[in-house]
XYZ file of C-alpha atoms in Angstrom:
436
model
C -30.882 11.535 153.579
C -30.181 8.387 155.581
C -31.138 5.051 154.074
C -31.161 1.650 155.736
C -30.456 -1.568 153.849
C -32.533 -4.310 155.440
C -33.887 -7.696 155.832
C -37.545 -7.214 154.914
C -40.461 -8.918 156.490
C -43.876 -8.092 155.099
C -46.953 -8.104 157.282
C -50.228 -8.033 155.363
C -53.278 -7.727 157.669
C -57.062 -8.283 157.184
C -58.511 -10.786 154.732
C -58.345 -12.121 151.224
C -59.657 -9.902 148.442
C -58.796 -11.294 145.017
C -58.050 -14.114 142.647
C -54.574 -15.603 142.999
C -52.021 -13.823 140.814
C -48.268 -14.177 140.209
C -47.317 -13.709 143.841
C -43.650 -13.711 144.740
C -42.583 -16.952 146.407
C -39.788 -17.989 148.800
C -36.545 -17.890 146.843
C -37.626 -14.867 144.751
C -35.911 -11.502 145.035
C -37.940 -8.473 146.103
C -37.870 -5.898 143.258
C -36.573 -2.441 144.162
C -39.430 -0.121 145.119
C -39.821 3.490 146.260
C -42.508 4.820 148.606
C -43.027 8.466 147.625
C -45.645 9.605 150.181
C -44.633 8.750 153.745
C -46.314 10.169 156.861
C -44.435 10.376 160.186
C -41.074 10.067 158.399
C -38.995 13.197 157.782
C -37.132 12.175 154.576
C -40.541 11.695 152.927
C -39.424 8.771 150.719
C -38.364 5.172 151.385
C -36.568 2.856 148.952
C -36.594 -0.883 149.560
C -33.232 -1.351 147.807
C -31.454 1.314 149.874
C -31.860 0.078 153.411
C -28.855 -1.340 155.185
C -28.254 -3.241 158.353
C -31.833 -3.511 159.601
C -34.851 -5.707 159.093
C -38.021 -4.028 157.842
C -41.644 -5.029 158.399
C -44.125 -3.731 155.831
C -47.616 -3.746 157.318
C -50.387 -3.329 154.701
C -53.502 -1.943 156.394
C -56.589 0.259 156.056
C -58.264 2.663 158.463
C -61.480 0.619 158.563
C -59.688 -2.630 159.422
C -60.141 -2.949 163.184
C -57.729 -5.925 163.544
C -55.065 -3.897 161.708
C -55.451 -0.974 164.095
C -55.658 -3.270 167.122
C -52.303 -4.792 166.148
C -50.515 -1.458 165.822
C -49.528 -1.165 169.517
C -47.829 -4.571 169.204
C -45.985 -3.465 166.054
C -45.093 -0.194 167.767
C -43.658 -2.123 170.729
C -41.650 -4.356 168.367
C -40.234 -1.259 166.690
C -39.230 0.147 170.089
C -37.676 -3.127 171.253
C -35.787 -3.965 168.041
C -34.978 -0.379 166.994
C -31.310 -1.180 166.319
C -32.149 -4.093 164.027
C -35.671 -3.541 162.747
C -37.697 -0.868 160.954
C -41.461 -1.406 160.723
C -43.319 0.414 157.923
C -47.127 0.571 158.052
C -48.275 0.837 154.415
C -51.724 2.448 154.193
C -53.893 1.592 151.191
C -56.015 4.733 151.420
C -55.819 8.449 150.707
C -53.379 10.501 152.770
C -56.016 12.758 154.472
C -57.965 9.688 155.645
C -54.853 8.154 157.180
C -53.817 11.483 158.697
C -57.129 11.814 160.540
C -56.699 8.378 162.097
C -53.080 9.046 163.055
C -54.104 12.293 164.754
C -56.605 10.334 166.836
C -54.050 7.635 167.703
C -51.524 10.290 168.726
C -53.990 12.146 170.917
C -55.119 9.096 172.914
C -51.639 7.583 173.318
C -52.596 4.429 171.407
C -49.119 4.322 169.824
C -46.895 5.380 172.739
C -43.622 5.446 170.760
C -45.119 6.693 167.450
C -42.067 5.314 165.651
C -43.766 3.861 162.568
C -43.522 5.517 159.134
C -46.855 5.412 157.239
C -46.470 5.431 153.430
C -49.522 5.442 151.158
C -49.328 2.762 148.453
C -51.295 0.077 146.601
C -48.913 -0.915 143.785
C -46.474 -2.876 145.947
C -49.448 -4.614 147.531
C -50.434 -5.937 144.096
C -46.875 -7.027 143.294
C -46.256 -8.803 146.586
C -49.684 -10.137 147.455
C -51.550 -10.344 144.166
C -55.190 -11.154 143.730
C -56.239 -14.091 145.835
C -53.412 -14.084 148.372
C -54.786 -13.998 151.911
C -54.114 -10.909 153.944
C -52.779 -11.380 157.431
C -49.704 -12.853 155.762
C -46.095 -12.031 156.624
C -43.366 -12.319 153.995
C -39.857 -12.606 155.414
C -36.953 -11.411 153.211
C -33.276 -11.728 154.087
C -30.586 -9.031 153.946
C -29.827 -9.947 150.345
C -33.404 -9.192 149.299
C -34.438 -12.850 148.943
C -37.816 -13.977 150.275
C -37.287 -16.778 152.821
C -40.585 -17.302 154.626
C -44.296 -16.646 154.622
C -46.326 -16.643 157.802
C -49.766 -15.572 158.950
C -51.056 -14.195 162.252
C -49.454 -12.670 165.318
C -48.344 -16.003 166.819
C -45.756 -16.622 164.085
C -44.731 -12.965 164.264
C -43.370 -13.584 167.744
C -40.322 -12.005 169.305
C -38.699 -15.437 169.495
C -39.138 -16.054 165.757
C -37.948 -12.549 164.889
C -34.797 -12.966 166.995
C -34.012 -16.319 165.375
C -34.567 -14.938 161.883
C -32.379 -11.887 162.513
C -29.666 -14.207 163.831
C -29.817 -16.251 160.630
C -31.087 -19.359 162.421
C -33.718 -21.647 160.851
C -37.261 -21.199 162.167
C -39.088 -24.547 162.114
C -42.566 -23.059 162.551
C -42.057 -20.793 159.546
C -40.633 -23.628 157.435
C -43.726 -25.665 158.263
C -46.069 -22.819 157.317
C -44.286 -22.275 153.994
C -44.520 -25.998 153.173
C -48.249 -26.043 153.934
C -48.848 -22.892 151.885
C -46.947 -24.401 148.946
C -49.170 -27.489 149.063
C -52.283 -25.321 148.971
C -50.942 -23.255 146.068
C -50.290 -26.455 144.129
C -53.790 -27.679 144.941
C -55.258 -24.410 143.662
C -53.647 -25.092 140.301
C -55.409 -28.472 140.101
C -58.940 -27.116 140.514
C -61.213 -28.930 138.071
C -64.880 -29.071 137.150
C -65.442 -25.376 137.823
C -68.668 -24.195 136.213
C -69.297 -20.620 135.103
C -72.327 -19.064 136.769
C -74.531 -16.468 135.066
C -73.511 -12.838 135.426
C -76.275 -10.201 135.480
C -76.505 -8.424 132.122
C -75.943 -5.046 133.776
C -72.581 -6.225 135.140
C -71.110 -8.136 132.191
C -68.498 -5.438 131.611
C -67.472 -5.279 135.256
C -66.874 -8.947 136.054
C -63.795 -10.655 134.635
C -64.719 -14.206 135.683
C -67.030 -16.060 138.031
C -67.339 -19.757 138.956
C -69.239 -22.022 141.321
C -68.542 -25.696 141.988
C -68.831 -28.432 144.559
C -65.746 -28.278 146.716
C -63.072 -31.005 146.762
C -59.915 -31.091 148.937
C -57.789 -30.447 145.827
C -59.266 -26.933 145.699
C -57.606 -25.918 148.957
C -59.466 -24.328 151.841
C -60.140 -20.654 152.424
C -63.223 -18.910 153.833
C -62.997 -15.100 154.014
C -64.715 -13.184 156.777
C -66.465 -10.801 154.402
C -66.262 -8.971 151.087
C -64.068 -5.984 151.892
C -64.855 -2.414 150.877
C -62.433 -0.209 148.902
C -59.598 -2.689 148.513
C -57.501 -2.865 145.308
C -58.012 -5.761 142.907
C -61.533 -6.702 143.932
C -62.354 -10.400 143.958
C -64.016 -13.063 146.065
C -62.549 -16.531 146.528
C -64.213 -19.060 148.819
C -63.029 -22.655 149.108
C -64.697 -25.251 151.324
C -67.672 -23.210 152.551
C -71.258 -24.280 153.293
C -74.036 -22.578 151.365
C -74.909 -20.505 154.435
C -71.479 -18.833 154.249
C -71.971 -17.934 150.590
C -75.267 -16.272 151.465
C -73.663 -14.418 154.370
C -70.930 -13.041 152.098
C -73.543 -11.979 149.550
C -75.887 -10.280 152.044
C -73.708 -9.486 155.076
C -71.580 -6.546 156.131
C -68.714 -5.150 154.034
C -66.945 -3.569 157.003
C -64.930 -5.315 159.690
C -67.173 -7.164 162.142
C -65.528 -6.172 165.446
C -66.983 -4.439 168.538
C -64.586 -1.481 168.690
C -65.897 2.031 169.389
C -65.712 4.362 166.403
C -65.643 1.527 163.852
C -68.686 1.692 161.584
C -69.849 -1.897 161.219
C -72.819 -4.093 162.024
C -71.391 -5.807 165.106
C -74.256 -6.544 167.491
C -76.793 -5.639 164.800
C -76.331 -8.444 162.259
C -76.602 -12.124 163.257
C -73.475 -13.804 161.840
C -75.160 -16.998 160.523
C -78.028 -17.053 157.981
C -81.114 -19.037 159.001
C -82.464 -21.627 156.553
C -86.240 -22.184 156.493
C -86.431 -24.399 153.419
C -88.072 -27.682 152.522
C -86.047 -28.389 149.394
C -82.593 -27.637 150.749
C -79.789 -29.186 148.659
C -76.958 -31.054 150.380
C -75.176 -27.788 151.001
C -75.085 -26.921 154.655
C -73.259 -29.847 156.250
C -69.601 -30.215 157.027
C -68.431 -33.044 154.759
C -66.782 -32.369 151.407
C -69.879 -33.333 149.413
C -71.801 -30.454 150.995
C -69.302 -27.628 150.567
C -68.657 -25.166 147.756
C -65.945 -23.391 145.807
C -66.895 -19.890 144.605
C -64.785 -17.383 142.715
C -65.554 -13.942 141.305
C -62.984 -11.513 139.915
C -63.421 -7.908 138.832
C -60.996 -5.450 137.209
C -58.878 -3.347 139.553
C -61.052 -0.328 138.727
C -64.033 -1.977 140.435
C -63.562 -1.221 144.128
C -67.161 -1.396 145.273
C -67.955 -4.343 147.526
C -71.695 -3.659 147.219
C -71.414 -4.154 143.466
C -69.645 -7.481 143.908
C -72.299 -8.539 146.402
C -75.058 -7.656 143.918
C -73.497 -9.982 141.346
C -73.091 -12.775 143.897
C -76.722 -12.404 145.022
C -78.011 -12.653 141.460
C -75.865 -15.730 140.820
C -77.036 -17.526 143.970
C -80.616 -16.744 142.999
C -80.077 -18.140 139.495
C -78.516 -21.372 140.789
C -80.530 -22.113 143.971
C -83.695 -20.021 143.477
C -84.208 -19.311 147.181
C -86.046 -16.304 148.589
C -83.850 -14.156 150.846
C -85.129 -11.598 153.329
C -83.516 -9.520 156.065
C -85.631 -9.741 159.220
C -85.262 -8.232 162.690
C -85.492 -10.888 165.403
C -84.523 -11.185 169.082
C -81.235 -13.110 169.001
C -78.879 -14.368 171.737
C -76.027 -12.172 172.912
C -73.670 -11.881 175.870
C -73.868 -8.568 177.693
C -70.776 -7.302 179.498
C -71.918 -5.452 182.629
C -70.463 -4.100 185.870
C -71.010 -6.568 188.746
C -68.928 -4.862 191.449
C -67.231 -1.589 190.528
C -64.968 -1.792 193.600
C -63.291 -4.924 192.195
C -62.585 -3.521 188.734
C -58.767 -3.301 188.364
C -57.598 0.070 187.059
C -54.300 1.055 185.484
C -52.244 4.123 186.348
C -53.552 7.373 184.932
C -50.456 7.731 182.745
C -50.672 4.116 181.514
C -50.556 3.915 177.718
C -52.877 1.348 176.091
C -51.164 -2.053 175.871
C -52.356 -5.416 174.607
C -50.175 -8.374 175.589
C -52.888 -10.969 175.056
C -51.919 -14.338 173.658
C -53.482 -17.727 173.040
C -55.325 -18.674 176.235
C -54.890 -15.340 178.005
C -56.253 -11.803 177.883
C -53.765 -9.215 179.178
C -54.744 -5.560 178.725
C -53.594 -2.290 180.289
C -55.020 1.201 179.930
C -57.850 0.177 177.591
C -61.585 0.817 177.531
C -64.429 -1.663 177.858
C -65.022 -1.488 174.087
C -61.524 -2.839 173.441
C -61.970 -5.484 176.148
C -65.174 -6.539 174.368
C -63.240 -6.832 171.103
C -60.691 -9.088 172.801
C -63.423 -11.275 174.322
C -65.013 -11.661 170.905
C -61.635 -12.470 169.310
C -61.020 -15.214 171.875
C -64.439 -16.837 171.320
C -65.755 -15.809 167.867
C -68.200 -18.752 167.761
C -70.057 -17.456 170.806
C -73.036 -15.103 170.318
C -71.986 -11.455 169.925
C -70.646 -9.811 173.088
C -72.192 -6.390 173.730
C -70.554 -3.728 175.913
C -73.298 -2.737 178.376
C -70.989 -1.247 181.017
C -71.724 2.343 180.045
C -68.180 2.794 178.762
C -65.315 2.027 181.159
C -61.772 3.320 180.661
C -58.322 2.667 182.102
C -58.880 -1.059 182.644
C -56.083 -3.380 183.839
C -57.291 -6.875 182.947
C -55.349 -10.164 183.116
C -57.367 -13.365 182.676
C -55.880 -16.792 181.815
C -58.654 -18.972 180.368
C -56.888 -21.752 178.409
C -59.672 -22.026 175.845
C -62.453 -22.319 178.441
C -65.333 -19.851 178.165
C -66.346 -20.682 181.750
C -62.850 -19.770 182.997
C -63.099 -16.520 181.087
C -66.440 -15.704 182.735
C -64.998 -16.566 186.165
C -62.001 -14.314 185.531
C -64.265 -11.433 184.566
C -66.344 -11.980 187.713
C -63.196 -11.770 189.843
C -62.462 -8.465 188.083
C -65.867 -7.028 188.990
C -67.417 -7.666 185.580
C -70.064 -10.080 184.361
C -71.076 -11.788 181.121
C -74.811 -12.448 181.089
C -76.648 -14.321 178.343
C -79.447 -12.151 177.012
C -81.163 -11.234 173.743
C -81.094 -8.170 171.547
C -82.871 -7.239 168.292
C -80.636 -8.136 165.344
C -80.955 -8.232 161.591
C -81.032 -11.840 160.382
C -80.524 -13.200 156.869
C -83.440 -15.621 156.370
C -83.382 -18.056 153.435
C -86.640 -19.737 152.453
C -88.372 -21.480 149.536
């Protein structure tokens, strides 16, 4: 069996799921660990203390996490480009058959052209490295001696330039800055004061370890998760610096990733992303200054992996504190519809073109993708816009390159030049309505 001793860089994708635990910090050594179930890797086992000469990226992901899957072609391309120096390992936090089904689909449609990533199944290392409360989407960079050097978050910091500098042993200013900012927030989290316990429903007293609600102050740090995730280890909710509307959205909204990608079961285009208040006695809760924001925390034992259960507790607590009536109504809501304006202008890739996503800040650059993936990228670039609905009928093999520099109008103009159109319309959506 061949082992590779390595610099290790950990990529953790999706969103926060728990209360902050004893997470390893820069300067700590990564404990030795063995992955025993590894798909797409012939030895079948991987040991983190028996890897030599290469860097390793551990990517913690799930099959229902659309951003995780969308990032895989980029990770696959990094593996291909840095094969002599880097080994990327995509750690799946789900059962082997579930992961296998997804990998079969990715293989068949050429989504991972090099298919060079090993896929171990594991949740224990996730708990040791991330811990409850650490935000996902985080990268942990570890040197060849097994010492953690950096944290980062997002694809921008996981750039080829930063990877090259790190592998060369050079300092990376952007990563140093991120680590310093993260350390400040961790210290602020330890100074949280005036947290008040909120009532837990009697039926759930054995399932909830702790729960708090307080007015937010800057000392509490700032973190607003996208949603309460389903089937993630170490269930918890931590929200810092959120308006009351966000708390209600977390309690009543979707528990699956909110992205417009075909085959992903979520409520995109069906659930309006902002609750509507129709109240006369609204507390100072929905503004943007620190006196109107909240800190909320709920932690459950690791055995509780049901997001719906956590939501039920949060709903009961919000009702006990604010006593609002909440209903889910279907209303016509704004949306952007992506349609074909001139099919002759639509740029197409070669028939043998594998799907590629080279998009970056201020530019969409896609090859060999369908209109559903293009819609996902449009939404990612402008998440504060109304939902973008794919009404093209399902295009494939698109070759799209649009620089927009943060301008939605430039994006629309670029789509028009490519034979496509974004038209403001309405569609029936479920809306969370909060009233007296």
